Coordinates of C-alpha atoms in Angstrom, one line a residue:
Chain A
M1 CA 5.5 -21.0 5.1
V2 CA 5.1 -18.2 7.5
S3 CA 2.8 -18.0 10.5
E4 CA -1.0 -17.5 10.1
D5 CA -0.8 -14.0 11.6
I6 CA 1.6 -12.8 9.0
E7 CA -0.3 -14.5 6.2
R8 CA -3.5 -12.8 7.3
L9 CA -1.7 -9.4 7.3
I10 CA -0.5 -10.0 3.7
S11 CA -3.9 -11.0 2.4
L12 CA -5.6 -8.0 4.0
L13 CA -3.0 -5.5 2.7
A14 CA -3.4 -7.1 -0.8
K15 CA -6.9 -5.8 -0.8
L16 CA -5.8 -2.1 -0.8
P17 CA -5.9 -0.4 -4.1
G18 CA -2.5 -0.2 -5.7
L19 CA -1.2 -3.2 -3.8
G20 CA -1.1 -6.7 -5.2
P21 CA 0.0 -10.0 -3.5
R22 CA 3.6 -9.2 -4.3
S23 CA 3.7 -5.6 -3.0
A24 CA 1.6 -6.6 0.0
R25 CA 4.4 -9.0 0.9
R26 CA 6.9 -6.2 0.6
A27 CA 4.8 -3.9 2.7
T28 CA 4.3 -6.6 5.4
L29 CA 8.1 -7.2 5.6
A30 CA 8.6 -3.4 5.9
L31 CA 6.0 -3.3 8.6
I32 CA 7.4 -6.2 10.7
K33 CA 10.9 -4.8 10.4
R34 CA 9.8 -1.4 11.6
K35 CA 7.5 -2.7 14.4
E36 CA 7.9 0.3 16.8
T37 CA 7.9 3.1 14.2
L38 CA 5.4 1.9 11.7
L39 CA 3.5 -1.3 12.5
I40 CA 2.2 -0.3 15.9
P41 CA 1.5 3.4 15.1
L42 CA -0.4 2.3 11.9
S43 CA -2.4 -0.3 13.7
K44 CA -3.4 2.4 16.3
A45 CA -4.2 5.0 13.7
M46 CA -6.4 2.5 11.9
A47 CA -8.2 1.5 15.2
T48 CA -8.8 5.2 16.0
A49 CA -10.1 5.9 12.5
G50 CA -12.2 2.8 12.6
E51 CA -13.9 3.9 15.8
A52 CA -14.3 7.6 14.9
I53 CA -15.0 7.8 11.2
R54 CA -18.6 8.4 10.2
T55 CA -20.5 9.9 7.3
C56 CA -21.4 13.5 7.8
S57 CA -25.2 13.8 8.2
V58 CA -25.2 17.2 6.5
C59 CA -23.0 16.8 3.4
G60 CA -22.1 13.1 3.1
N61 CA -18.4 13.6 3.6
M62 CA -16.5 11.1 5.7
D63 CA -14.8 12.4 8.9
T64 CA -14.2 11.7 12.5
R65 CA -16.8 14.3 13.4
D66 CA -20.5 14.7 12.5
P67 CA -21.1 17.3 11.2
C68 CA -17.7 17.1 9.5
K69 CA -14.8 19.6 9.8
L70 CA -15.9 21.4 6.6
C71 CA -19.6 21.7 7.6
N72 CA -18.5 23.0 11.0
D73 CA -15.9 25.5 9.9
P74 CA -17.4 29.0 10.6
R75 CA -15.1 30.7 8.1
R76 CA -16.6 28.9 5.1
D77 CA -19.2 30.6 2.8
D78 CA -22.7 29.2 3.6
K79 CA -24.1 30.6 0.3
L80 CA -22.3 28.1 -2.0
I81 CA -22.7 24.4 -2.3
C82 CA -20.3 22.4 -4.4
V83 CA -21.8 19.0 -5.4
V84 CA -19.2 16.2 -6.0
E85 CA -19.6 12.5 -6.7
D86 CA -17.2 11.1 -4.1
V87 CA -15.1 12.0 -1.1
A88 CA -12.0 11.6 -3.3
D89 CA -13.3 14.5 -5.4
L90 CA -13.9 16.6 -2.4
W91 CA -10.3 16.0 -1.2
A92 CA -9.1 16.9 -4.7
L93 CA -11.0 20.2 -4.7
E94 CA -9.8 21.0 -1.1
R95 CA -6.2 20.5 -2.2
T96 CA -6.6 23.4 -4.6
A97 CA -7.6 25.6 -1.7
S98 CA -9.6 27.7 -4.2
F99 CA -13.1 26.9 -3.0
R100 CA -14.3 28.2 0.4
G101 CA -18.0 27.2 0.3
R102 CA -19.7 24.0 1.5
Y103 CA -19.8 20.6 -0.2
H104 CA -22.3 17.9 -0.9
V105 CA -21.1 14.4 -1.6
L106 CA -23.5 12.3 -3.7
G107 CA -21.8 9.0 -3.1
G108 CA -21.8 8.0 -6.8
T109 CA -23.6 8.8 -10.1
L110 CA -26.9 7.8 -11.5
S111 CA -26.4 4.8 -13.7
A112 CA -29.2 2.9 -15.5
L113 CA -26.7 0.1 -16.2
D114 CA -25.8 -0.5 -12.6
G115 CA -29.3 0.2 -11.4
V116 CA -28.4 3.3 -9.4
G117 CA -31.4 5.7 -9.2
P118 CA -31.8 9.1 -7.5
E119 CA -33.0 7.4 -4.2
D120 CA -29.7 5.5 -4.0
L121 CA -27.7 8.8 -3.9
N122 CA -27.5 11.6 -1.5
I123 CA -29.8 13.7 -3.7
P124 CA -32.9 14.3 -1.6
K125 CA -30.8 15.9 1.1
L126 CA -29.2 18.2 -1.5
I127 CA -32.6 19.4 -2.6
T128 CA -33.5 20.2 1.0
R129 CA -30.3 22.0 1.6
A130 CA -30.6 24.0 -1.7
S131 CA -34.1 25.1 -0.7
D132 CA -32.6 27.0 2.3
E133 CA -32.9 30.7 1.3
K134 CA -29.3 31.5 2.3
I135 CA -28.0 29.3 -0.5
T136 CA -27.4 31.4 -3.7
E137 CA -25.4 29.0 -5.9
V138 CA -25.0 25.3 -6.4
I139 CA -21.9 24.2 -8.3
L140 CA -22.2 20.8 -10.0
A141 CA -18.7 19.4 -9.9
T142 CA -19.5 15.8 -11.0
N143 CA -17.0 14.2 -13.3
A144 CA -17.0 15.1 -17.0
T145 CA -18.0 11.5 -17.9
V146 CA -21.4 10.4 -19.3
D147 CA -22.7 9.3 -15.9
G148 CA -21.4 12.3 -14.2
Q149 CA -23.0 14.7 -16.6
T150 CA -26.3 12.8 -16.6
T151 CA -26.3 13.1 -12.8
A152 CA -25.6 16.9 -13.1
H153 CA -28.4 17.3 -15.6
Y154 CA -30.8 15.4 -13.4
I155 CA -29.9 17.6 -10.3
A156 CA -30.2 20.8 -12.4
D157 CA -33.7 19.7 -13.4
R158 CA -34.7 19.0 -9.8
L159 CA -33.3 22.3 -8.6
A160 CA -35.0 24.3 -11.4
G161 CA -37.7 25.5 -9.0
A162 CA -35.4 26.6 -6.2
N163 CA -34.1 30.1 -6.2
V164 CA -30.4 29.3 -6.8
T165 CA -27.9 29.8 -9.6
I166 CA -26.7 26.4 -10.9
S167 CA -23.3 26.3 -12.4
G168 CA -20.8 23.7 -13.6
L169 CA -17.0 23.5 -13.9
A170 CA -15.4 25.1 -17.0
H171 CA -14.1 22.9 -19.7
G172 CA -10.9 23.8 -21.4
V173 CA -7.2 23.2 -21.9
P174 CA -5.6 21.8 -18.7
V175 CA -3.0 24.2 -17.2
G176 CA 0.4 23.0 -18.5
G177 CA -1.3 20.9 -21.2
E178 CA -0.2 20.7 -24.8
L179 CA -2.9 21.2 -27.5
D180 CA -1.4 18.4 -29.6
Y181 CA -2.2 15.8 -27.0
L182 CA -5.8 17.0 -26.2
D183 CA -8.9 15.3 -27.4
D184 CA -11.1 17.1 -30.0
G185 CA -14.0 17.5 -27.6
T186 CA -11.9 19.4 -25.0
L187 CA -10.2 21.5 -27.7
S188 CA -13.4 22.6 -29.3
A189 CA -14.9 23.3 -25.9
A190 CA -11.9 25.5 -25.1
L191 CA -12.2 27.3 -28.4
K192 CA -16.0 27.9 -27.9
A193 CA -15.4 29.3 -24.4
R194 CA -12.5 31.5 -25.5
R195 CA -11.9 34.6 -23.4
P196 CA -10.4 38.0 -24.1
V197 CA -6.8 38.2 -22.9
Chain B
M1 CA -8.7 19.7 4.8
V2 CA -9.6 16.5 6.5
S3 CA -9.4 15.6 10.2
E4 CA -6.1 14.9 11.9
D5 CA -6.9 11.2 12.3
I6 CA -7.3 10.7 8.6
E7 CA -4.2 12.8 7.8
R8 CA -2.2 10.7 10.2
L9 CA -3.5 7.5 8.5
I10 CA -2.5 8.8 5.1
S11 CA 1.0 9.9 6.2
L12 CA 1.7 6.5 7.9
L13 CA 0.5 4.5 4.9
A14 CA 2.7 6.6 2.6
K15 CA 5.7 5.2 4.4
L16 CA 5.0 1.7 3.1
P17 CA 7.1 0.6 0.1
G18 CA 5.2 0.9 -3.1
L19 CA 2.8 3.6 -1.8
G20 CA 3.4 7.3 -2.3
P21 CA 1.3 10.2 -0.9
R22 CA -1.2 9.9 -3.8
S23 CA -1.7 6.1 -3.5
A24 CA -1.8 6.4 0.3
R25 CA -4.7 8.7 -0.1
R26 CA -6.5 6.2 -2.4
A27 CA -5.8 3.4 0.1
T28 CA -7.1 5.5 3.0
L29 CA -10.3 6.2 1.1
A30 CA -10.7 2.5 0.4
L31 CA -10.1 1.8 4.0
I32 CA -12.6 4.3 5.4
K33 CA -15.3 3.2 2.9
R34 CA -14.8 -0.4 3.8
K35 CA -14.6 0.1 7.5
E36 CA -16.1 -3.2 8.7
T37 CA -14.6 -5.4 6.1
L38 CA -11.1 -3.9 5.7
L39 CA -10.2 -1.1 8.1
I40 CA -11.1 -2.8 11.4
P41 CA -9.8 -6.3 10.5
L42 CA -6.5 -4.8 9.2
S43 CA -6.0 -2.8 12.3
K44 CA -6.6 -5.9 14.4
A45 CA -4.3 -8.0 12.3
M46 CA -1.6 -5.4 12.7
A47 CA -2.0 -5.2 16.4
T48 CA -1.8 -9.0 16.7
A49 CA 1.3 -9.0 14.5
G50 CA 2.8 -6.1 16.5
E51 CA 2.4 -8.0 19.7
A52 CA 3.5 -11.4 18.6
I53 CA 6.2 -11.0 16.0
R54 CA 9.8 -11.5 17.2
T55 CA 13.1 -12.4 15.7
C56 CA 13.8 -16.2 15.9
S57 CA 16.7 -16.7 18.3
V58 CA 17.9 -19.7 16.3
C59 CA 17.9 -18.5 12.7
G60 CA 17.0 -14.8 12.7
N61 CA 13.7 -15.3 10.8
M62 CA 10.8 -13.1 11.9
D63 CA 7.8 -15.0 13.2
T64 CA 5.1 -15.0 15.9
R65 CA 6.9 -17.8 17.6
D66 CA 10.5 -18.2 18.9
P67 CA 12.0 -20.6 17.7
C68 CA 10.1 -19.8 14.4
K69 CA 7.8 -22.2 12.6
L70 CA 10.6 -23.3 10.3
C71 CA 13.1 -24.1 13.1
N72 CA 10.3 -25.9 15.0
D73 CA 9.1 -28.1 12.1
P74 CA 10.2 -31.7 12.8
R75 CA 9.8 -32.7 9.1
R76 CA 12.6 -30.4 8.0
D77 CA 16.2 -31.7 7.4
D78 CA 18.5 -30.8 10.2
K79 CA 21.6 -31.5 8.1
L80 CA 21.2 -28.5 5.8
I81 CA 21.5 -24.8 6.5
C82 CA 20.6 -22.3 3.8
V83 CA 22.1 -18.8 4.5
V84 CA 20.1 -15.8 3.2
E85 CA 20.6 -12.1 3.5
D86 CA 17.0 -11.2 4.5
V87 CA 13.7 -12.5 5.6
A88 CA 12.4 -11.6 2.1
D89 CA 14.9 -14.0 0.5
L90 CA 13.8 -16.8 3.0
W91 CA 10.1 -16.2 1.9
A92 CA 11.2 -16.3 -1.8
L93 CA 12.9 -19.6 -1.3
E94 CA 10.0 -21.0 0.7
R95 CA 7.6 -20.1 -2.1
T96 CA 9.5 -22.5 -4.4
A97 CA 8.9 -25.4 -1.9
S98 CA 12.1 -27.0 -3.1
F99 CA 14.2 -26.6 0.0
R100 CA 13.4 -28.7 3.1
G101 CA 16.3 -27.9 5.3
R102 CA 16.8 -25.1 7.9
Y103 CA 17.6 -21.4 7.2
H104 CA 19.9 -18.8 8.7
V105 CA 19.0 -15.1 8.1
L106 CA 22.0 -12.7 8.2
G107 CA 20.1 -9.5 8.3
G108 CA 22.1 -7.8 5.6
T109 CA 25.5 -8.0 3.9
L110 CA 28.9 -6.9 4.8
S111 CA 29.5 -3.5 3.4
A112 CA 32.7 -1.4 3.9
L113 CA 30.8 1.6 2.5
D114 CA 28.0 1.5 4.9
G115 CA 30.2 0.4 7.8
V116 CA 28.6 -3.0 8.2
G117 CA 31.1 -5.5 9.7
P118 CA 30.7 -9.2 10.6
E119 CA 29.7 -8.3 14.1
D120 CA 26.7 -6.4 12.8
L121 CA 25.3 -9.4 11.1
N122 CA 24.0 -12.7 12.4
I123 CA 27.3 -14.4 11.5
P124 CA 28.7 -15.6 14.9
K125 CA 25.5 -17.6 15.5
L126 CA 25.9 -19.2 12.1
I127 CA 29.5 -20.3 12.9
T128 CA 28.2 -21.9 16.1
R129 CA 25.3 -23.6 14.4
A130 CA 27.6 -24.9 11.6
S131 CA 30.0 -26.4 14.1
D132 CA 27.2 -28.8 15.3
E133 CA 28.3 -32.2 14.0
K134 CA 24.9 -33.1 12.6
I135 CA 25.2 -30.3 9.9
T136 CA 26.7 -31.6 6.7
E137 CA 26.1 -28.7 4.3
V138 CA 25.8 -24.9 4.3
I139 CA 24.3 -23.4 1.2
L140 CA 25.3 -19.7 0.8
A141 CA 22.2 -18.2 -0.9
T142 CA 23.2 -14.5 -0.6
N143 CA 22.3 -12.2 -3.5
A144 CA 24.5 -12.4 -6.7
T145 CA 25.6 -8.8 -6.0
V146 CA 29.0 -7.6 -5.1
D147 CA 28.1 -7.2 -1.4
G148 CA 26.2 -10.5 -1.4
Q149 CA 29.1 -12.4 -2.9
T150 CA 31.7 -10.7 -0.6
T151 CA 29.6 -11.8 2.4
A152 CA 29.4 -15.4 1.0
H153 CA 33.2 -15.5 0.6
Y154 CA 33.8 -14.2 4.1
I155 CA 31.5 -16.8 5.5
A156 CA 33.1 -19.6 3.4
D157 CA 36.5 -18.5 4.9
R158 CA 35.2 -18.6 8.4
L159 CA 33.6 -22.0 7.9
A160 CA 36.8 -23.5 6.3
G161 CA 37.7 -25.3 9.6
A162 CA 34.3 -26.8 10.2
N163 CA 33.6 -30.2 8.8
V164 CA 30.8 -29.1 6.3
T165 CA 30.3 -28.9 2.6
I166 CA 29.9 -25.2 1.5
S167 CA 27.9 -24.6 -1.6
G168 CA 26.3 -21.7 -3.5
L169 CA 23.4 -21.2 -5.8
A170 CA 24.0 -22.1 -9.5
H171 CA 24.3 -19.3 -12.0
G172 CA 22.6 -19.7 -15.4
V173 CA 19.8 -18.8 -17.8
P174 CA 16.6 -18.0 -15.8
V175 CA 13.8 -20.5 -16.6
G176 CA 11.7 -18.9 -19.4
G177 CA 14.4 -16.4 -20.1
E178 CA 15.6 -15.3 -23.6
L179 CA 19.3 -15.4 -24.3
D180 CA 19.1 -12.1 -26.2
Y181 CA 18.0 -10.2 -23.1
L182 CA 20.6 -11.8 -20.8
D183 CA 23.7 -10.0 -19.6
D184 CA 27.1 -11.3 -20.7
G185 CA 28.2 -12.4 -17.3
T186 CA 25.2 -14.7 -16.8
L187 CA 25.4 -16.1 -20.3
S188 CA 29.1 -16.9 -20.0
A189 CA 28.5 -18.5 -16.6
A190 CA 25.7 -20.6 -18.1
L191 CA 28.0 -21.7 -20.9
K192 CA 30.8 -22.5 -18.5
A193 CA 28.5 -24.6 -16.3
R194 CA 26.9 -26.4 -19.3
R195 CA 25.5 -29.9 -18.6
P196 CA 25.0 -33.0 -20.7
V197 CA 21.3 -33.2 -21.8

């Protein structure tokens, strides 16, 4: 139907999350219609990223530098490490602009079902980092799922010997959330952790 | 938050139809995690397409060749021209594999509101092509919208002198469609054009 080059572009775009075969066709059409302003700049941005992006040897973040921008930033607090499952979680926390310490990206969660053990994650490096005496607190910001919490418990156990405070994210009512739509677990956690106004 | 190269990739991906800032971030993460299998091949496919894609000087289709694959194909019927608004419509018709003639892509519709006149579309070339004596039929497959139909009427007028049959797509009940959900216009068109079974 169309030339092989266009077919190839469609089938690669269809592999992106959120794009199926149909929307990949639409995206390809948009790209070839806006060759100068979109297709060529995007191809160059991808080539640059493809050459430059690496995993940070300190924290496991992905960036074009190693150590990454966050590990390099002298204005960040060296005393705090926030442990997250994935780069996406790090980005989410950074968007809030409310944490100014360092990060540690695990690259997943422990999972007996999927055969993911501690040696498959970025945990040994975390233990080494946490044993540095300038670290005072490790915040376990894994997801509030079973796997995420299992991983957090495991890390807390491993860090029990180190001289650091170990904390986790607070559970409670989401800001802007309606009680009526909340699950029972969250609601009772919010009630238990109630605070004086 | 992240390096400028990644930010740039996110903001360019967010310009694709069907992707917003949030899904562009997800897509970027997927790309940088699958550097070898997705990011680099996609960047190369885009660069190839960017270099090679041009508008077909015969029909207005976009392809890596000029004349395009469809204009070049010796197995297609030279007597029929199917006129469409956009390359996307050409692709849609080609997917049905039920038309084996040639195409002509207008590149839009006439629109008094947007100031699009006949000289802004690929119409003069269509008139020239249709005056070739081997052409026997021109199928006007513009969209069934007001602008699409206006454009079809205009072209039909311009071709009145040429020795060709001018036809349009049939209106009717979509295959698999339920009468209850159809608009009145389509339903009465289907009734008017009823056929012996």
